Each structure stands twice: as structure tokens, then as C-alpha cells.
């Protein structure tokens, strides 16, 4: 690692040419000492080489000048994206407008295809491609994938096919092989190491390690231990971190844990392009992060059985009414689901379920999705380039 000042490299601190290669995620340029004066507006005077001579002095070392900061990890090259930032495929909580906005901004957009018909998938993919030529993914719940919808998605040949939540008895390999045959990269979301290893063995190109802090359907382990455990288990397959990430600090933390980028859900729900009712977006902004809980209540009301998942959602009257009385909810499910649908349409945040993560406490506005991508990337680059290096001190 090497230090930076507000104008570039930190003055009078040791920098070696070799150190540049220790940060493959930051683009840089090396120049000869005879050209260093051309970059006076970019860097201060600094010392290089083992003898700590200034760049103007005669020595054989080349000066390192940072031309620009831009985090780029192997996942960026694998997916042909500019920033290691991805949108979660959140079913009805994604829309062509949101997917296109994230992809157009240099991240990876993803359309949730759960329960969509072949025609709906084709129409929405066409709408995305009308907005952008950038890569995007189509996301499927493996335990409940319709063959006709899956086949229709493969015919569209998206850049990425995304999978999650397979039943224990399901064979992932046919899904992955068919996706690869269509020219798609494959991602699989896992909330535990055994599930990640299962997907890696089946041929996944990227594993998404999802911690329980995330919104919607999650497992039980938190992101902090889970991410490095999965990184170690599936290496050299790259890993995206998910569950509790909402800003540039989270991206840097994920990189430190060994991941190659982050996947976000809750943060993108509170954006201009999000299809959520305005009241639900505002509920995310108003959250302090302490108002979520894990339960099966939304799934019971919807008549769904997920393989090993709980739902993290905003705690409201609906959830509290049925907590401990799930048996009664099953008995009156028809009436309950009708009320839920009406609450969603009307924007009733007390009676309608809102899947959101604990990172809602980090969400304070409702900007455009492109602004979120740019903001996260810039925050992370600032931390890596200027804040963290200041913590390093010479040992001599």
C-alpha cells in the first residue's frame, strides 16, 4: 500500500515502484523522473526508492504518479462492467427502468424473473435493452423455476443468469450448463459455506455470499464471518458480498474480507427508478435500521415455502398481528393475502410487508440509481486512496 495526500501522493513519505503493483484495483501510471514536473498540478514532491531521494534527484527508480482512481476487480472484467456494484434480483421489486439505470451507470443490473411468464420476461428484457446496451442479468429462484420461463430467458442470451435458493435435492449443474451453453455467466447466491461449495462444484462463475443482515429471504449467518469463509472455501472463484451493504464504506469492507464487489437490494429500493410505492421508499429512508425482523409471516400469507429461508422485513402491524399466531394466519390466508395486496397498492406501510435489510439505517435519501452507483464507487475510492493509507506508518 502507498500513501496519498489531498493532491496525490503524500509528500515526504516512502513510495516504491513495486508498491504500485500491490493495488491492482486502482489504475495508475508510472512516469520517468524527468517528466515528473509535468504533473505538478497532480502531486506534491515525494520521495521514492530505498535511499528516499526526491524524484528530482538522480536515481534509477521511476516515479509513480496516480492518474486516476477507479476500483476495478476481476469481477469487473468477468462481467464487463465498470464498477464492482450489482443490483439484487428482487422479483417484483425490480423493474426494467431500475435494471437499465444500474447497468447504464456501470454496475450490473438484474431483473427478478420469479413468477414471470415467458412473454413478460421477453417484454421486460426488451425494455431494458431499449434503454442500454450494457450487461444485465436475469434472476431465478431455483426451487420454483418454471421451465418455459427459464427457456425463454436463455433464448434472450443475457450476459448473466442468476440463481438462488435451490432445494437440497435439486441438481444445479443442468441449470448452469444450459446457461453456459447460451453464452451466459452464472452467479449463485448462498447463505452458508456448504451451499456455496455446492454451487462452485456445479460450475458457477461467481458466488454471492449473502449475510442475514440483508432484506428479503436470508439465512442465519452474518456477513462479517460468512464472506471470508465463503471466499476461502470457493477460491479462486470470485465472490460478491451481499447483506447489509449500502455505501462506499461497505464496498471497502467487502474488499477487505476478500470479496470482489457488492450486491445491494435495500439501497436500490429507495431510488427514483424503484417500482415501490413512494410510501414504502420513504419508510426505508425513515428507518433507523433497528426496525426489521426475521419471520415466515409474509411467506405464510403468500402461501410460499422457501427452502431454509426466513424473511427480513419491516416490523409493522401486519407482522405483529400474526407473530406467534402463524397457525391462525394459515387458516385465514385467503383473506390475509387480499389485504396484503390492497395494502401494497395503496402504500399502506403498516399493513403491507416491506422486505428491507438492516442497512436501511444507512439510507437517507431517494436519488437516481446512477447516483448511487457513482456515490458508492467514489466513496470507496476515496477511502482506499486517501483515508486508509494514513493509518500506515514507516517501521524504520
Tab-separated table of C-alpha atoms in Angstrom:
chain	number	residue	atom	x	y	z
A	1	UNK	CA	0.000	0.000	0.000
A	2	UNK	CA	1.215	3.522	-0.552
A	3	UNK	CA	0.194	6.852	0.976
A	4	UNK	CA	-1.595	9.760	-0.618
A	5	UNK	CA	-2.061	13.399	0.264
A	6	UNK	CA	-5.034	15.539	-0.727
A	7	UNK	CA	-3.331	16.318	-4.024
A	8	UNK	CA	-1.979	12.855	-4.821
A	9	UNK	CA	0.951	11.077	-3.234
A	10	UNK	CA	1.670	12.055	0.328
A	11	UNK	CA	4.774	14.298	0.404
A	12	UNK	CA	7.972	13.038	2.028
A	13	UNK	CA	6.689	9.524	2.589
A	14	UNK	CA	8.390	6.461	1.067
A	15	UNK	CA	6.864	5.044	-2.096
A	16	UNK	CA	8.353	2.217	-4.105
A	17	UNK	CA	7.700	1.235	-7.700
A	18	UNK	CA	6.840	-2.265	-6.530
A	19	UNK	CA	4.149	-0.908	-4.237
A	20	UNK	CA	2.099	0.127	-7.244
A	21	UNK	CA	1.509	-3.485	-8.125
A	22	UNK	CA	0.138	-4.229	-4.682
A	23	UNK	CA	-3.030	-2.305	-5.612
A	24	UNK	CA	-4.315	-3.936	-8.802
A	25	UNK	CA	-7.738	-2.411	-8.240
A	26	UNK	CA	-6.537	1.185	-8.657
A	27	UNK	CA	-5.477	2.394	-12.077
A	28	UNK	CA	-2.152	4.178	-12.091
A	29	UNK	CA	0.587	5.454	-14.380
A	30	UNK	CA	4.348	5.293	-13.974
A	31	UNK	CA	6.464	8.044	-15.485
A	32	UNK	CA	10.165	8.790	-15.650
A	33	UNK	CA	11.618	11.211	-13.117
A	34	UNK	CA	12.474	13.563	-15.983
A	35	UNK	CA	8.722	14.030	-16.662
A	36	UNK	CA	7.588	14.418	-13.068
A	37	UNK	CA	7.495	18.222	-13.368
A	38	UNK	CA	4.662	17.874	-15.900
A	39	UNK	CA	2.412	16.633	-13.110
A	40	UNK	CA	2.965	19.422	-10.599
A	41	UNK	CA	-0.748	20.097	-10.554
A	42	UNK	CA	-1.459	16.494	-9.605
A	43	UNK	CA	1.103	15.524	-6.978
A	44	UNK	CA	3.301	17.089	-4.352
A	45	UNK	CA	7.033	16.425	-4.139
A	46	UNK	CA	7.560	12.980	-2.736
A	47	UNK	CA	10.380	10.559	-2.044
A	48	UNK	CA	10.918	7.234	-3.751
A	49	UNK	CA	13.377	4.387	-3.698
A	50	UNK	CA	15.312	2.723	-0.908
A	51	UNK	CA	17.533	5.756	-0.452
A	52	UNK	CA	14.499	8.064	-0.052
A	53	UNK	CA	15.769	10.565	-2.618
A	54	UNK	CA	13.286	13.067	-4.058
A	55	UNK	CA	12.091	12.390	-7.570
A	56	UNK	CA	14.210	15.244	-8.919
A	57	UNK	CA	17.431	13.653	-7.696
A	58	UNK	CA	19.488	11.278	-9.783
A	59	UNK	CA	18.467	7.731	-9.035
A	60	UNK	CA	17.379	4.738	-11.114
A	61	UNK	CA	13.878	4.449	-9.632
A	62	UNK	CA	10.852	5.587	-11.595
A	63	UNK	CA	8.374	7.957	-10.054
A	64	UNK	CA	4.816	6.755	-9.558
A	65	UNK	CA	2.041	9.185	-10.398
A	66	UNK	CA	-1.590	8.326	-9.870
A	67	UNK	CA	-3.546	9.418	-12.922
A	68	UNK	CA	-6.989	8.467	-11.695
A	69	UNK	CA	-8.628	6.340	-9.029
A	70	UNK	CA	-11.052	3.672	-10.114
A	71	UNK	CA	-11.651	0.427	-8.295
A	72	UNK	CA	-11.540	-2.451	-10.712
A	73	UNK	CA	-11.663	-6.059	-9.577
A	74	UNK	CA	-11.660	-9.358	-11.519
A	75	UNK	CA	-15.453	-9.348	-11.424
A	76	UNK	CA	-15.463	-6.150	-13.491
A	77	UNK	CA	-13.541	-7.914	-16.242
A	78	UNK	CA	-15.581	-11.114	-15.936
A	79	UNK	CA	-18.912	-9.285	-16.269
A	80	UNK	CA	-17.675	-6.421	-18.463
A	81	UNK	CA	-18.807	-3.742	-16.012
A	82	UNK	CA	-17.086	-0.584	-14.803
A	83	UNK	CA	-17.805	-0.806	-11.072
A	84	UNK	CA	-17.996	-3.901	-8.823
A	85	UNK	CA	-21.536	-2.973	-7.784
A	86	UNK	CA	-24.581	-5.121	-8.566
A	87	UNK	CA	-28.339	-4.857	-8.155
A	88	UNK	CA	-30.065	-7.747	-6.421
A	89	UNK	CA	-32.699	-9.572	-8.463
A	90	UNK	CA	-35.592	-8.805	-6.133
A	91	UNK	CA	-38.601	-10.115	-8.018
A	92	UNK	CA	-41.392	-7.561	-8.248
A	93	UNK	CA	-39.133	-5.000	-6.541
A	94	UNK	CA	-37.076	-4.660	-9.719
A	95	UNK	CA	-38.197	-3.112	-12.980
A	96	UNK	CA	-36.718	-2.549	-16.443
A	97	UNK	CA	-36.109	1.103	-15.569
A	98	UNK	CA	-34.160	0.242	-12.409
A	99	UNK	CA	-32.175	-2.554	-14.071
A	100	UNK	CA	-31.235	-0.356	-17.021
A	101	UNK	CA	-30.273	2.547	-14.759
A	102	UNK	CA	-27.830	0.441	-12.731
A	103	UNK	CA	-26.277	-1.153	-15.811
A	104	UNK	CA	-26.060	2.148	-17.656
A	105	UNK	CA	-24.190	3.610	-14.676
A	106	UNK	CA	-21.525	0.918	-14.928
A	107	UNK	CA	-22.864	-1.602	-12.431
A	108	UNK	CA	-24.701	-4.858	-13.097
A	109	UNK	CA	-28.481	-4.606	-13.198
A	110	UNK	CA	-30.615	-7.695	-12.610
A	111	UNK	CA	-34.261	-8.428	-13.340
A	112	UNK	CA	-36.117	-10.728	-10.984
A	113	UNK	CA	-37.916	-13.276	-13.149
A	114	UNK	CA	-39.683	-15.150	-10.358
A	115	UNK	CA	-43.225	-15.993	-11.426
A	116	UNK	CA	-42.962	-14.109	-14.713
A	117	UNK	CA	-44.365	-15.722	-17.849
A	118	UNK	CA	-42.162	-16.166	-20.943
A	119	UNK	CA	-43.878	-13.210	-22.599
A	120	UNK	CA	-43.325	-10.989	-19.563
A	121	UNK	CA	-39.632	-11.883	-19.448
A	122	UNK	CA	-39.228	-11.134	-23.147
A	123	UNK	CA	-41.080	-7.824	-22.870
A	124	UNK	CA	-39.098	-6.626	-19.859
A	125	UNK	CA	-35.746	-7.709	-21.274
A	126	UNK	CA	-36.587	-5.839	-24.479
A	127	UNK	CA	-37.428	-2.745	-22.434
A	128	UNK	CA	-34.038	-2.962	-20.686
A	129	UNK	CA	-32.191	-3.340	-23.985
A	130	UNK	CA	-34.032	-0.363	-25.383
A	131	UNK	CA	-32.533	1.716	-22.558
A	132	UNK	CA	-28.989	0.335	-22.527
A	133	UNK	CA	-26.590	-1.960	-24.334
A	134	UNK	CA	-24.713	-2.667	-21.107
A	135	UNK	CA	-24.711	-6.143	-19.468
A	136	UNK	CA	-27.529	-7.207	-17.150
A	137	UNK	CA	-28.719	-10.407	-15.529
A	138	UNK	CA	-31.932	-12.419	-15.299
A	139	UNK	CA	-32.568	-13.842	-11.839
A	140	UNK	CA	-34.398	-17.064	-10.937
A	141	UNK	CA	-35.440	-18.790	-7.723
A	142	UNK	CA	-34.180	-22.284	-8.437
A	143	UNK	CA	-36.668	-24.099	-6.205
A	144	UNK	CA	-39.612	-22.613	-8.086
A	145	UNK	CA	-38.357	-22.077	-11.649
A	146	UNK	CA	-40.815	-22.604	-14.490
A	147	UNK	CA	-39.214	-24.463	-17.367
A	148	UNK	CA	-40.949	-22.386	-20.042
A	149	UNK	CA	-39.841	-19.125	-18.399
A	150	UNK	CA	-36.293	-20.388	-17.914
A	151	UNK	CA	-36.089	-21.493	-21.550
A	152	UNK	CA	-37.405	-18.123	-22.700
A	153	UNK	CA	-34.737	-16.357	-20.652
A	154	UNK	CA	-31.982	-18.490	-22.191
A	155	UNK	CA	-33.200	-17.612	-25.672
A	156	UNK	CA	-32.597	-13.942	-24.822
A	157	UNK	CA	-28.927	-14.706	-24.056
A	158	UNK	CA	-28.436	-12.190	-21.243
A	159	UNK	CA	-24.917	-11.528	-20.043
A	160	UNK	CA	-25.646	-13.245	-16.735
A	161	UNK	CA	-28.057	-15.875	-15.441
A	162	UNK	CA	-28.513	-15.669	-11.686
A	163	UNK	CA	-29.777	-18.369	-9.347
A	164	UNK	CA	-30.594	-18.702	-5.652
A	165	UNK	CA	-32.439	-20.878	-3.177
A	166	UNK	CA	-32.292	-24.371	-4.625
A	167	UNK	CA	-33.911	-27.277	-2.816
A	168	UNK	CA	-31.433	-29.734	-1.284
A	169	UNK	CA	-32.441	-32.400	-3.793
A	170	UNK	CA	-32.082	-30.178	-6.861
A	171	UNK	CA	-29.177	-30.633	-9.246
A	172	UNK	CA	-27.714	-27.233	-10.086
A	173	UNK	CA	-25.488	-28.459	-12.890
A	174	UNK	CA	-28.153	-28.663	-15.637
A	175	UNK	CA	-29.216	-25.059	-14.956
A	176	UNK	CA	-25.625	-23.854	-15.046
A	177	UNK	CA	-24.657	-25.866	-18.118
A	178	UNK	CA	-27.642	-24.655	-20.117
A	179	UNK	CA	-26.804	-21.090	-19.134
A	180	UNK	CA	-23.188	-21.509	-20.205
A	181	UNK	CA	-24.306	-23.068	-23.488
A	182	UNK	CA	-26.328	-19.894	-24.094
A	183	UNK	CA	-23.190	-17.815	-23.592
A	184	UNK	CA	-24.154	-16.527	-20.135
A	185	UNK	CA	-22.082	-16.194	-16.990
A	186	UNK	CA	-23.622	-17.832	-13.917
A	187	UNK	CA	-23.972	-16.493	-10.381
A	188	UNK	CA	-25.388	-18.306	-7.375
A	189	UNK	CA	-26.385	-16.760	-4.056
A	190	UNK	CA	-25.531	-18.714	-0.924
A	191	UNK	CA	-26.040	-18.027	2.754
A	192	UNK	CA	-23.796	-20.820	4.010
A	193	UNK	CA	-20.486	-22.418	3.041
A	194	UNK	CA	-21.927	-25.843	2.056
A	195	UNK	CA	-24.349	-24.178	-0.342
A	196	UNK	CA	-21.552	-22.108	-1.836
A	197	UNK	CA	-19.408	-25.209	-2.341
A	198	UNK	CA	-22.341	-26.973	-3.958
A	199	UNK	CA	-22.709	-24.161	-6.492
A	200	UNK	CA	-18.966	-23.963	-7.100
A	201	UNK	CA	-18.830	-27.680	-7.829
A	202	UNK	CA	-21.735	-27.299	-10.263
A	203	UNK	CA	-19.804	-24.687	-12.252
A	204	UNK	CA	-20.887	-21.249	-11.020
A	205	UNK	CA	-18.691	-18.408	-12.288
A	206	UNK	CA	-19.422	-16.161	-9.299
A	207	UNK	CA	-20.692	-16.918	-5.807
A	208	UNK	CA	-22.779	-14.299	-3.995
A	209	UNK	CA	-22.245	-14.597	-0.234
A	210	UNK	CA	-25.410	-13.285	1.422
A	211	UNK	CA	-25.427	-12.361	5.089
A	212	UNK	CA	-28.519	-12.334	7.248
A	213	UNK	CA	-28.474	-8.522	7.549
A	214	UNK	CA	-29.983	-8.242	4.076
A	215	UNK	CA	-33.643	-7.724	3.304
A	216	UNK	CA	-35.993	-10.350	1.947
A	217	UNK	CA	-35.125	-14.030	2.124
A	218	UNK	CA	-31.904	-14.671	4.008
A	219	UNK	CA	-30.074	-17.306	6.016
A	220	UNK	CA	-28.792	-17.119	9.564
A	221	UNK	CA	-25.107	-16.144	9.407
A	222	UNK	CA	-23.948	-12.521	9.413
A	223	UNK	CA	-21.884	-11.067	6.586
A	224	UNK	CA	-18.705	-10.439	8.601
A	225	UNK	CA	-17.834	-14.126	9.189
A	226	UNK	CA	-19.709	-15.546	6.215
A	227	UNK	CA	-17.971	-13.621	3.434
A	228	UNK	CA	-14.366	-14.618	4.214
A	229	UNK	CA	-15.469	-18.174	4.962
A	230	UNK	CA	-17.048	-18.477	1.522
A	231	UNK	CA	-14.135	-16.649	-0.136
A	232	UNK	CA	-11.729	-19.188	1.346
A	233	UNK	CA	-13.963	-22.146	0.556
A	234	UNK	CA	-14.583	-21.466	-3.145
A	235	UNK	CA	-11.274	-19.832	-4.157
A	236	UNK	CA	-10.311	-18.998	-6.862
A	237	UNK	CA	-13.959	-18.403	-7.855
A	238	UNK	CA	-14.728	-14.700	-7.244
A	239	UNK	CA	-17.283	-13.697	-4.638
A	240	UNK	CA	-19.759	-10.832	-4.447
A	241	UNK	CA	-20.774	-9.780	-0.931
A	242	UNK	CA	-24.439	-9.187	-0.099
A	243	UNK	CA	-26.422	-8.426	3.027
A	244	UNK	CA	-26.073	-5.078	4.794
A	245	UNK	CA	-24.181	-3.098	2.140
A	246	UNK	CA	-25.342	0.388	1.229
A	247	UNK	CA	-22.372	2.715	0.704
A	248	UNK	CA	-18.700	3.036	-0.175
A	249	UNK	CA	-17.619	2.002	3.309
A	250	UNK	CA	-19.404	-1.289	2.768
A	251	UNK	CA	-17.644	-1.845	-0.547
A	252	UNK	CA	-14.247	-1.289	1.058
A	253	UNK	CA	-15.168	-3.636	3.909
A	254	UNK	CA	-16.239	-6.304	1.431
A	255	UNK	CA	-12.962	-5.979	-0.453
A	256	UNK	CA	-11.073	-6.300	2.823
A	257	UNK	CA	-12.981	-9.510	3.573
A	258	UNK	CA	-11.842	-10.957	0.261
A	259	UNK	CA	-14.905	-10.290	-1.911
A	260	UNK	CA	-14.550	-8.713	-5.365
A	261	UNK	CA	-17.580	-6.438	-5.107
A	262	UNK	CA	-21.000	-5.986	-3.540
A	263	UNK	CA	-24.632	-6.705	-4.388
A	264	UNK	CA	-27.277	-4.366	-2.993
A	265	UNK	CA	-31.024	-4.585	-2.605
A	266	UNK	CA	-32.422	-2.232	0.035
A	267	UNK	CA	-30.324	0.750	-1.078
A	268	UNK	CA	-31.668	0.480	-4.645
A	269	UNK	CA	-35.263	0.132	-3.434
A	270	UNK	CA	-35.134	3.764	-2.291
A	271	UNK	CA	-34.380	5.249	-5.706
A	272	UNK	CA	-36.329	7.208	-8.280
A	273	UNK	CA	-36.491	4.208	-10.638
A	274	UNK	CA	-37.614	1.707	-7.998
A	275	UNK	CA	-41.136	0.375	-8.625
A	276	UNK	CA	-42.020	0.545	-4.916
A	277	UNK	CA	-44.827	2.827	-3.811
A	278	UNK	CA	-43.490	6.186	-2.632
A	279	UNK	CA	-44.652	5.446	0.916
A	280	UNK	CA	-42.529	2.297	1.067
A	281	UNK	CA	-39.482	4.164	-0.241
A	282	UNK	CA	-39.960	6.762	2.454
A	283	UNK	CA	-40.310	4.046	5.101
A	284	UNK	CA	-36.808	2.854	4.171
A	285	UNK	CA	-35.442	6.387	4.476
A	286	UNK	CA	-37.179	6.818	7.841
A	287	UNK	CA	-35.807	3.533	9.201
A	288	UNK	CA	-33.114	3.579	11.882
A	289	UNK	CA	-32.039	0.056	10.931
A	290	UNK	CA	-33.455	-1.418	14.139
A	291	UNK	CA	-36.994	-1.923	12.876
A	292	UNK	CA	-36.640	-5.169	10.919
A	293	UNK	CA	-37.272	-8.724	11.999
A	294	UNK	CA	-36.967	-12.253	10.663
A	295	UNK	CA	-40.149	-14.267	10.274
A	296	UNK	CA	-42.084	-16.571	7.965
A	297	UNK	CA	-45.229	-14.482	8.182
A	298	UNK	CA	-45.089	-12.827	4.709
A	299	UNK	CA	-44.440	-16.224	3.105
A	300	UNK	CA	-47.228	-17.913	5.024
A	301	UNK	CA	-49.627	-15.218	3.869
A	302	UNK	CA	-48.460	-15.694	0.274
A	303	UNK	CA	-48.686	-19.480	0.518
A	304	UNK	CA	-44.977	-19.986	-0.181
A	305	UNK	CA	-42.475	-22.381	1.340
A	306	UNK	CA	-38.851	-21.340	0.825
A	307	UNK	CA	-36.105	-23.939	1.354
A	308	UNK	CA	-34.433	-22.887	4.585
A	309	UNK	CA	-35.077	-19.156	4.393
A	310	UNK	CA	-36.598	-16.577	6.663
A	311	UNK	CA	-37.807	-13.174	5.503
A	312	UNK	CA	-36.306	-9.979	6.889
A	313	UNK	CA	-38.931	-7.270	6.619
A	314	UNK	CA	-40.006	-4.056	8.282
A	315	UNK	CA	-41.746	-4.656	11.583
A	316	UNK	CA	-45.307	-3.330	11.280
A	317	UNK	CA	-48.859	-4.020	12.434
A	318	UNK	CA	-49.325	-6.867	9.985
A	319	UNK	CA	-46.287	-8.772	11.246
A	320	UNK	CA	-47.024	-8.080	14.892
A	321	UNK	CA	-50.651	-9.164	14.492
A	322	UNK	CA	-49.669	-12.662	13.384
A	323	UNK	CA	-46.425	-13.218	15.316
A	324	UNK	CA	-46.980	-16.326	17.470
A	325	UNK	CA	-50.291	-16.938	15.695
A	326	UNK	CA	-48.954	-18.332	12.434
A	327	UNK	CA	-51.440	-21.189	12.661
A	328	UNK	CA	-54.296	-18.683	12.534
A	329	UNK	CA	-52.707	-16.936	9.560
A	330	UNK	CA	-52.592	-20.234	7.674
A	331	UNK	CA	-56.259	-20.734	8.491
A	332	UNK	CA	-57.251	-17.291	7.216
A	333	UNK	CA	-54.679	-16.968	4.442
A	334	UNK	CA	-57.122	-16.067	1.641
A	335	UNK	CA	-58.373	-13.010	3.485
A	336	UNK	CA	-54.872	-12.049	4.633
A	337	UNK	CA	-53.329	-12.130	1.159
A	338	UNK	CA	-56.144	-9.992	-0.219
A	339	UNK	CA	-55.483	-7.376	2.468
A	340	UNK	CA	-51.767	-7.523	1.763
A	341	UNK	CA	-52.228	-6.843	-1.920
A	342	UNK	CA	-54.535	-3.936	-1.217
A	343	UNK	CA	-52.008	-2.509	1.260
A	344	UNK	CA	-49.194	-2.734	-1.287
A	345	UNK	CA	-51.220	-0.941	-3.926
A	346	UNK	CA	-52.354	1.820	-1.593
A	347	UNK	CA	-48.945	2.293	0.018
A	348	UNK	CA	-50.093	1.284	3.498
A	349	UNK	CA	-46.753	0.722	5.254
A	350	UNK	CA	-48.426	-0.553	8.430
A	351	UNK	CA	-50.355	-3.350	6.743
A	352	UNK	CA	-48.194	-4.096	3.700
A	353	UNK	CA	-44.981	-6.163	4.029
A	354	UNK	CA	-41.771	-4.353	3.131
A	355	UNK	CA	-38.687	-6.519	2.661
A	356	UNK	CA	-35.707	-4.445	3.707
A	357	UNK	CA	-32.346	-5.024	5.332
A	358	UNK	CA	-30.759	-3.617	8.453
A	359	UNK	CA	-28.768	-1.343	6.161
A	360	UNK	CA	-31.951	0.711	5.775
A	361	UNK	CA	-30.432	2.684	8.647
A	362	UNK	CA	-27.768	3.874	6.193
A	363	UNK	CA	-30.291	5.095	3.616
A	364	UNK	CA	-31.126	8.780	3.914
A	365	UNK	CA	-32.403	9.853	0.505
A	366	UNK	CA	-34.174	8.752	-2.669
A	367	UNK	CA	-31.782	9.588	-5.522
A	368	UNK	CA	-31.457	8.168	-9.006
A	369	UNK	CA	-29.901	4.713	-9.209
A	370	UNK	CA	-26.983	6.041	-11.264
A	371	UNK	CA	-26.145	8.453	-8.449
A	372	UNK	CA	-25.997	5.542	-6.018
A	373	UNK	CA	-23.536	3.638	-8.206
A	374	UNK	CA	-21.327	6.696	-8.653
A	375	UNK	CA	-21.521	7.658	-4.988
A	376	UNK	CA	-20.549	4.205	-3.722
A	377	UNK	CA	-17.642	3.955	-6.149
A	378	UNK	CA	-16.356	7.435	-5.291
A	379	UNK	CA	-16.657	6.903	-1.544
A	380	UNK	CA	-14.786	3.616	-1.737
A	381	UNK	CA	-12.053	5.063	-3.929
A	382	UNK	CA	-11.605	7.980	-1.533
A	383	UNK	CA	-11.264	5.620	1.436
A	384	UNK	CA	-8.782	3.337	-0.315
A	385	UNK	CA	-6.693	6.113	-1.786
A	386	UNK	CA	-6.667	8.706	0.984
A	387	UNK	CA	-8.019	7.566	4.333
A	388	UNK	CA	-6.657	4.069	4.878
A	389	UNK	CA	-3.076	4.801	3.754
A	390	UNK	CA	-2.774	7.408	6.508
A	391	UNK	CA	-3.025	4.573	9.036
A	392	UNK	CA	0.264	3.122	7.789
A	393	UNK	CA	3.453	4.404	9.376
A	394	UNK	CA	7.077	3.649	8.488
A	395	UNK	CA	8.552	0.850	10.588
A	396	UNK	CA	12.063	2.242	10.486
